[in-house]
């Protein structure tokens, strides 16, 4: 069950080639959106919301598609983690990614 302050979501935010990534913890309620996660991460990282790129299950969560979706719609709850990139510098994607036909990015699998 979620805390009154919201679900605890972790985002591993990579910046360029820096290692290890910064881990940002945010609390978001089920009725809040992926855009709210992005906004919270941006605020905590000290960057613009547009500079936060998120991935879930190896697929980019493009702003125009996902930012309006709620945690409930995405089936995200306490303890979930997302991979993210701080786009204020050129990203070094790890694991490597490939661009899909729709322009979104997807993490390469070990069999590709």
C-alpha atoms as a printed R data frame, in Angstrom:
    type eleno elety resid chain resno      x       y       z
1   ATOM     1    CA   UNK     A     1  0.000   0.000   0.000
2   ATOM     2    CA   UNK     A     2  1.260   3.464  -0.867
3   ATOM     3    CA   UNK     A     3  2.420   5.945   1.732
4   ATOM     4    CA   UNK     A     4  0.198   9.021   2.234
5   ATOM     5    CA   UNK     A     5  3.012  11.048   0.630
6   ATOM     6    CA   UNK     A     6  2.849   8.832  -2.451
7   ATOM     7    CA   UNK     A     7  4.573   5.894  -4.064
8   ATOM     8    CA   UNK     A     8  8.340   5.831  -3.722
9   ATOM     9    CA   UNK     A     9  9.795   5.710  -7.252
10  ATOM    10    CA   UNK     A    10 13.540   5.583  -7.903
11  ATOM    11    CA   UNK     A    11 15.142   7.035 -11.027
12  ATOM    12    CA   UNK     A    12 18.751   6.204 -11.919
13  ATOM    13    CA   UNK     A    13 19.749   9.374 -13.750
14  ATOM    14    CA   UNK     A    14 22.856   9.162 -15.935
15  ATOM    15    CA   UNK     A    15 24.681  12.299 -17.027
16  ATOM    16    CA   UNK     A    16 27.006  11.816 -19.989
17  ATOM    17    CA   UNK     A    17 29.707   9.261 -19.174
18  ATOM    18    CA   UNK     A    18 29.598   9.920 -15.408
19  ATOM    19    CA   UNK     A    19 29.421   6.818 -13.276
20  ATOM    20    CA   UNK     A    20 27.679   5.830 -11.086
21  ATOM    21    CA   UNK     A    21 24.359   7.413 -12.027
22  ATOM    22    CA   UNK     A    22 22.621   9.685  -9.557
23  ATOM    23    CA   UNK     A    23 19.711   7.882  -7.883
24  ATOM    24    CA   UNK     A    24 16.771  10.202  -7.314
25  ATOM    25    CA   UNK     A    25 13.897   9.172  -5.055
26  ATOM    26    CA   UNK     A    26 10.534  10.785  -5.606
27  ATOM    27    CA   UNK     A    27  7.076  10.275  -4.133
28  ATOM    28    CA   UNK     A    28  4.153  10.304  -6.539
29  ATOM    29    CA   UNK     A    29  0.500   9.355  -5.930
30  ATOM    30    CA   UNK     A    30 -1.326   6.886  -8.211
31  ATOM    31    CA   UNK     A    31 -3.426   9.640  -9.779
32  ATOM    32    CA   UNK     A    32 -0.326  11.655 -10.693
33  ATOM    33    CA   UNK     A    33  1.368  11.268 -14.047
34  ATOM    34    CA   UNK     A    34  4.663  10.287 -15.628
35  ATOM    35    CA   UNK     A    35  5.032  14.012 -16.329
36  ATOM    36    CA   UNK     A    36  4.891  14.576 -12.570
37  ATOM    37    CA   UNK     A    37  7.723  12.069 -12.093
38  ATOM    38    CA   UNK     A    38  9.724  13.850 -14.797
39  ATOM    39    CA   UNK     A    39  9.050  17.221 -13.156
40  ATOM    40    CA   UNK     A    40 10.055  15.985  -9.695
41  ATOM    41    CA   UNK     A    41 13.268  14.419 -11.014
42  ATOM    42    CA   UNK     A    42 14.138  17.595 -12.933
43  ATOM    43    CA   UNK     A    43 13.605  19.746  -9.840
44  ATOM    44    CA   UNK     A    44 15.773  17.478  -7.667
45  ATOM    45    CA   UNK     A    45 18.503  17.269 -10.349
46  ATOM    46    CA   UNK     A    46 18.448  21.027 -10.950
47  ATOM    47    CA   UNK     A    47 17.655  20.746 -14.665
48  ATOM    48    CA   UNK     A    48 14.735  21.564 -16.959
49  ATOM    49    CA   UNK     A    49 11.916  19.023 -17.264
50  ATOM    50    CA   UNK     A    50 12.652  18.698 -20.999
51  ATOM    51    CA   UNK     A    51 16.157  17.495 -20.122
52  ATOM    52    CA   UNK     A    52 14.886  14.358 -18.342
53  ATOM    53    CA   UNK     A    53 14.613  11.310 -20.594
54  ATOM    54    CA   UNK     A    54 12.968   8.269 -18.961
55  ATOM    55    CA   UNK     A    55 12.987   4.567 -19.856
56  ATOM    56    CA   UNK     A    56 10.738   1.814 -18.479
57  ATOM    57    CA   UNK     A    57 11.187  -1.846 -19.384
58  ATOM    58    CA   UNK     A    58 13.817  -0.875 -21.958
59  ATOM    59    CA   UNK     A    59 11.583   1.539 -23.863
60  ATOM    60    CA   UNK     A    60 11.786   5.325 -23.940
61  ATOM    61    CA   UNK     A    61  8.862   7.050 -22.257
62  ATOM    62    CA   UNK     A    62  8.413   9.835 -24.803
63  ATOM    63    CA   UNK     A    63  6.870  12.969 -23.331
64  ATOM    64    CA   UNK     A    64  4.111  13.298 -25.927
65  ATOM    65    CA   UNK     A    65  2.949   9.702 -25.332
66  ATOM    66    CA   UNK     A    66  3.553   9.042 -21.629
67  ATOM    67    CA   UNK     A    67  3.548  12.318 -19.679
68  ATOM    68    CA   UNK     A    68 -0.264  12.329 -19.388
69  ATOM    69    CA   UNK     A    69 -0.496   8.720 -18.187
70  ATOM    70    CA   UNK     A    70 -1.028   8.103 -14.471
71  ATOM    71    CA   UNK     A    71  0.944   5.701 -12.310
72  ATOM    72    CA   UNK     A    72 -2.220   3.621 -12.040
73  ATOM    73    CA   UNK     A    73 -2.514   3.388 -15.848
74  ATOM    74    CA   UNK     A    74  1.163   2.413 -16.089
75  ATOM    75    CA   UNK     A    75  0.907  -0.053 -13.168
76  ATOM    76    CA   UNK     A    76  3.809   1.633 -11.348
77  ATOM    77    CA   UNK     A    77  3.963   1.373  -7.572
78  ATOM    78    CA   UNK     A    78  6.249   1.835  -4.591
79  ATOM    79    CA   UNK     A    79  9.707   0.441  -5.160
80  ATOM    80    CA   UNK     A    80  9.659   0.673  -8.950
81  ATOM    81    CA   UNK     A    81 12.722   2.112 -10.613
82  ATOM    82    CA   UNK     A    82 13.127   3.871 -13.924
83  ATOM    83    CA   UNK     A    83 16.258   4.513 -15.930
84  ATOM    84    CA   UNK     A    84 16.811   8.110 -16.915
85  ATOM    85    CA   UNK     A    85 19.237  10.381 -18.717
86  ATOM    86    CA   UNK     A    86 20.108  13.977 -17.963
87  ATOM    87    CA   UNK     A    87 20.076  15.522 -21.445
88  ATOM    88    CA   UNK     A    88 21.858  18.713 -20.352
89  ATOM    89    CA   UNK     A    89 24.938  16.948 -21.764
90  ATOM    90    CA   UNK     A    90 25.254  14.457 -24.650
91  ATOM    91    CA   UNK     A    91 23.988  11.109 -23.296
92  ATOM    92    CA   UNK     A    92 26.171   8.016 -23.307
93  ATOM    93    CA   UNK     A    93 23.553   5.288 -23.451
94  ATOM    94    CA   UNK     A    94 24.253   2.160 -21.462
95  ATOM    95    CA   UNK     A    95 23.034  -0.343 -22.245
96  ATOM    96    CA   UNK     A    96 23.122   0.718 -25.923
97  ATOM    97    CA   UNK     A    97 19.898   1.852 -27.584
98  ATOM    98    CA   UNK     A    98 18.449   1.694 -31.083
99  ATOM    99    CA   UNK     A    99 16.028   4.162 -32.682
100 ATOM   100    CA   UNK     A   100 12.637   2.696 -33.591
101 ATOM   101    CA   UNK     A   101 10.576   3.630 -36.682
102 ATOM   102    CA   UNK     A   102  8.434   5.988 -34.549
103 ATOM   103    CA   UNK     A   103 11.578   7.862 -33.433
104 ATOM   104    CA   UNK     A   104 11.589   6.478 -29.885
105 ATOM   105    CA   UNK     A   105 14.587   4.698 -28.414
106 ATOM   106    CA   UNK     A   106 14.715   1.120 -27.206
107 ATOM   107    CA   UNK     A   107 17.438  -0.662 -25.250
108 ATOM   108    CA   UNK     A   108 19.171  -3.355 -27.275
109 ATOM   109    CA   UNK     A   109 18.783  -6.875 -25.954
110 ATOM   110    CA   UNK     A   110 21.703  -9.274 -25.631
111 ATOM   111    CA   UNK     A   111 20.425 -11.272 -28.640
112 ATOM   112    CA   UNK     A   112 20.462  -8.338 -31.075
